[in-house]
Amino acid sequence: MLFNSLNLSKELLDAIHKKGYQKASPVQQQVIPLVLEGKDVLASAQTGTGKTAGFSLPLLQKLQNSKDKSSQIKGLILTPTRELAAQVAENIREYGCYLRFKALVIYGGVSINPQKYKLNKGVDIVVATPGRLLDHLQQQTINLDSVEMFVLDEADRMLDMGFIRDIRKIIKTLPAVRQNLLFSATFSKEIRLLANNLLNSPTVVEVTPPYSTVDKVKQLVIPVDKQRKRELLSYQIGMGNWQQILVFTRTKHMANRLTERLNEDGIIASAFHGNKSQAARTNTLKQFKLGKVRALVATDIAARGIDINALPYVINYELPYLPEDYIHRIGRTARAGQEGYAISLVCVDEIKLLKGIEKLLNYQIEQKIIAGFEIDPRIPPEPIRKNKTSIKRNKSNFKKNRNKKNYNSRRSRSKSSKSKYFRKSN
Ligand code: ADP
Ligand code: MG
């Protein structure tokens, strides 16, 4: 479906044209008319399917149609991370490049004063992370009384990251009559619960069968001993002449360590995680996009929502604790229909995690042993220690799966499960 059948203004269509979009994506086709009608919407579509334009375009259209030209905050968008907030605001500016309005992005980790100054001068759209927005509310430097449209982006991530209480506090400060949109990559029970409280008889849009778009990503598991992962990674990067590689680790510590090692191996790498200042993260991302940094070594939370065009390689140096995070990680590649590779280096300790992922995907990922890096069957599996933050993030999942997990970990500690699970291939 073309964008011109969606009742969007010439200014918006011109901006869409400038962005190079040809057709509206399925989620955009469904969501845009509903939002223009003023409906509350609960929309779920896989990462990379164009949800941002799904809410931004009709929001801008309504702003354009509105007779009220005062610079009061009429649209409020919440995102789980700073990078995502910056990205959404950037998109809104692009889609609205032929319109007159002010959008402001509000997040922590940077000085609050310039934000106060701009708020004071008046803005139409605010894109914010919950923490800093609450700071402004407490200091009464923001007024949300005029909000007409409230958008929760990446709601599933928000819940995972423990933002539910913050979100509730923010909602309490909004006018009772407003339009609400909730976007999520997945539809869990928790999301439906949140939607029940937040949305007013919403129209539900579920575009793709869950996880179908990850099928565009070529996935591969390379079994390898833990001690040899780094060597293998450097070797693969060199042999394949890989450029622009997003590497995931489970911990900040490992991200730092691996970054150092890759640099020692002559591969320009930068760590990207929550202990880095906002300025450092923004700069690293810029260098990575420019191709000056070859490998970005990131943790799950930091990397969430990063949109890099045509990112060809995602490497799971360590598998994530949560199977859903695997989907999010590999969603960083093969975006908007492009080709991408997701390669997981899996040691014997991680077989349980791999099984969890394959259960969620509902298929087994192809395995390939690299000559010279065969696993040593004498190395016994060790349990993976979880760090504090991941435990906090996963508390609810933990409870649910406690019994199952113990059972699985007992099993994966036995040698037989290892030799059975790493299939012989090539
Ligand atoms: P999501 O929020 O669903 O993960 P995004 O909104 O971040 O996805 O969009 C992913 C990528 O697809 C972005 O680079 C965006 O510019 C691009 N995109 C969005 N809509 C379209 C479209 N209709 N045609 C082509 N590319 C699009
Ligand atoms: Mg998104």
CSV table of N, CA, C and O in Angstrom, one decimal, residues 6 25-37 39 41-44 51 53-55 58 179 181 183 205 207:
chain,number,residue,atom,x,y,z
A,6,LEU,N,-3.3,7.0,2.7
A,6,LEU,CA,-3.4,7.0,4.1
A,6,LEU,C,-3.9,8.4,4.7
A,6,LEU,O,-3.9,8.5,5.9
A,25,SER,N,4.6,0.0,5.6
A,25,SER,CA,4.8,-1.3,6.1
A,25,SER,C,3.5,-1.8,6.6
A,25,SER,O,2.6,-1.0,6.9
A,26,PRO,N,3.3,-3.1,6.8
A,26,PRO,CA,2.0,-3.6,7.3
A,26,PRO,C,1.5,-3.0,8.6
A,26,PRO,O,0.4,-2.6,8.7
A,27,VAL,N,2.4,-2.8,9.5
A,27,VAL,CA,2.0,-2.1,10.8
A,27,VAL,C,1.6,-0.7,10.5
A,27,VAL,O,0.6,-0.2,11.1
A,28,GLN,N,2.3,0.0,9.7
A,28,GLN,CA,1.9,1.4,9.3
A,28,GLN,C,0.5,1.4,8.6
A,28,GLN,O,-0.3,2.3,8.9
A,29,GLN,N,0.3,0.5,7.7
A,29,GLN,CA,-1.0,0.4,7.0
A,29,GLN,C,-2.2,0.3,8.0
A,29,GLN,O,-3.2,0.9,7.8
A,30,GLN,N,-2.0,-0.5,9.0
A,30,GLN,CA,-3.1,-0.7,9.9
A,30,GLN,C,-3.2,0.4,11.0
A,30,GLN,O,-4.3,0.8,11.4
A,31,VAL,N,-2.0,0.8,11.5
A,31,VAL,CA,-2.0,1.7,12.7
A,31,VAL,C,-2.4,3.1,12.3
A,31,VAL,O,-3.2,3.8,13.0
A,32,ILE,N,-1.8,3.6,11.2
A,32,ILE,CA,-2.0,5.0,10.9
A,32,ILE,C,-3.5,5.4,10.8
A,32,ILE,O,-3.9,6.4,11.4
A,33,PRO,N,-4.3,4.7,10.0
A,33,PRO,CA,-5.7,5.1,10.0
A,33,PRO,C,-6.4,5.1,11.3
A,33,PRO,O,-7.2,6.0,11.7
A,34,LEU,N,-6.1,4.1,12.2
A,34,LEU,CA,-6.7,4.0,13.5
A,34,LEU,C,-6.3,5.2,14.3
A,34,LEU,O,-7.2,5.8,15.0
A,35,VAL,N,-5.1,5.6,14.3
A,35,VAL,CA,-4.6,6.7,15.1
A,35,VAL,C,-5.3,8.0,14.6
A,35,VAL,O,-5.7,8.8,15.4
A,36,LEU,N,-5.4,8.1,13.3
A,36,LEU,CA,-6.0,9.3,12.8
A,36,LEU,C,-7.5,9.4,13.2
A,36,LEU,O,-8.0,10.5,13.4
A,37,GLU,N,-8.1,8.2,13.3
A,37,GLU,CA,-9.5,8.2,13.8
A,37,GLU,C,-9.7,8.5,15.3
A,37,GLU,O,-10.8,8.7,15.8
A,39,LYS,N,-8.5,6.5,17.7
A,39,LYS,CA,-8.7,5.2,18.5
A,39,LYS,C,-7.4,5.0,19.4
A,39,LYS,O,-6.3,5.4,19.1
A,41,VAL,N,-4.8,2.3,20.5
A,41,VAL,CA,-4.3,1.1,19.8
A,41,VAL,C,-3.2,0.4,20.6
A,41,VAL,O,-2.4,1.0,21.2
A,42,LEU,N,-3.4,-0.9,20.5
A,42,LEU,CA,-2.4,-1.8,21.1
A,42,LEU,C,-1.7,-2.6,19.9
A,42,LEU,O,-2.4,-3.4,19.3
A,43,ALA,N,-0.5,-2.3,19.6
A,43,ALA,CA,0.1,-2.8,18.4
A,43,ALA,C,1.3,-3.7,18.7
A,43,ALA,O,2.2,-3.2,19.4
A,44,SER,N,1.4,-4.8,18.1
A,44,SER,CA,2.5,-5.7,18.3
A,44,SER,C,3.1,-6.0,16.9
A,44,SER,O,2.3,-6.5,16.0
A,51,LYS,N,7.5,0.6,13.3
A,51,LYS,CA,6.5,1.1,14.2
A,51,LYS,C,6.7,2.6,14.5
A,51,LYS,O,5.7,3.3,14.8
A,53,ALA,N,7.3,5.2,12.6
A,53,ALA,CA,6.5,6.0,11.7
A,53,ALA,C,5.0,5.7,11.9
A,53,ALA,O,4.2,6.6,11.7
A,54,GLY,N,4.7,4.5,12.4
A,54,GLY,CA,3.3,4.1,12.6
A,54,GLY,C,2.7,5.1,13.6
A,54,GLY,O,1.5,5.4,13.5
A,55,PHE,N,3.4,5.5,14.6
A,55,PHE,CA,2.8,6.5,15.5
A,55,PHE,C,3.2,8.0,15.2
A,55,PHE,O,2.4,8.9,15.5
A,58,PRO,N,0.9,9.8,12.1
A,58,PRO,CA,-0.4,10.3,12.5
A,58,PRO,C,-0.3,11.4,13.6
A,58,PRO,O,-1.2,12.3,13.6
A,179,GLN,N,-5.6,10.2,23.9
A,179,GLN,CA,-5.5,9.0,23.1
A,179,GLN,C,-4.2,8.2,23.5
A,179,GLN,O,-3.2,8.8,23.8
A,181,LEU,N,-1.5,5.0,22.8
A,181,LEU,CA,-0.9,4.0,21.9
A,181,LEU,C,0.1,3.2,22.6
A,181,LEU,O,1.0,3.7,23.3
A,183,PHE,N,3.0,0.3,21.9
A,183,PHE,CA,3.7,-0.5,20.9
A,183,PHE,C,4.7,-1.5,21.6
A,183,PHE,O,5.4,-1.2,22.5
A,205,VAL,N,-3.8,-4.5,17.1
A,205,VAL,CA,-3.2,-4.8,15.8
A,205,VAL,C,-2.0,-5.7,16.1
A,205,VAL,O,-1.0,-5.4,16.8
A,207,VAL,N,0.5,-7.6,13.8
A,207,VAL,CA,0.8,-7.7,12.4
A,207,VAL,C,1.4,-9.0,11.9
A,207,VAL,O,0.8,-9.7,11.1
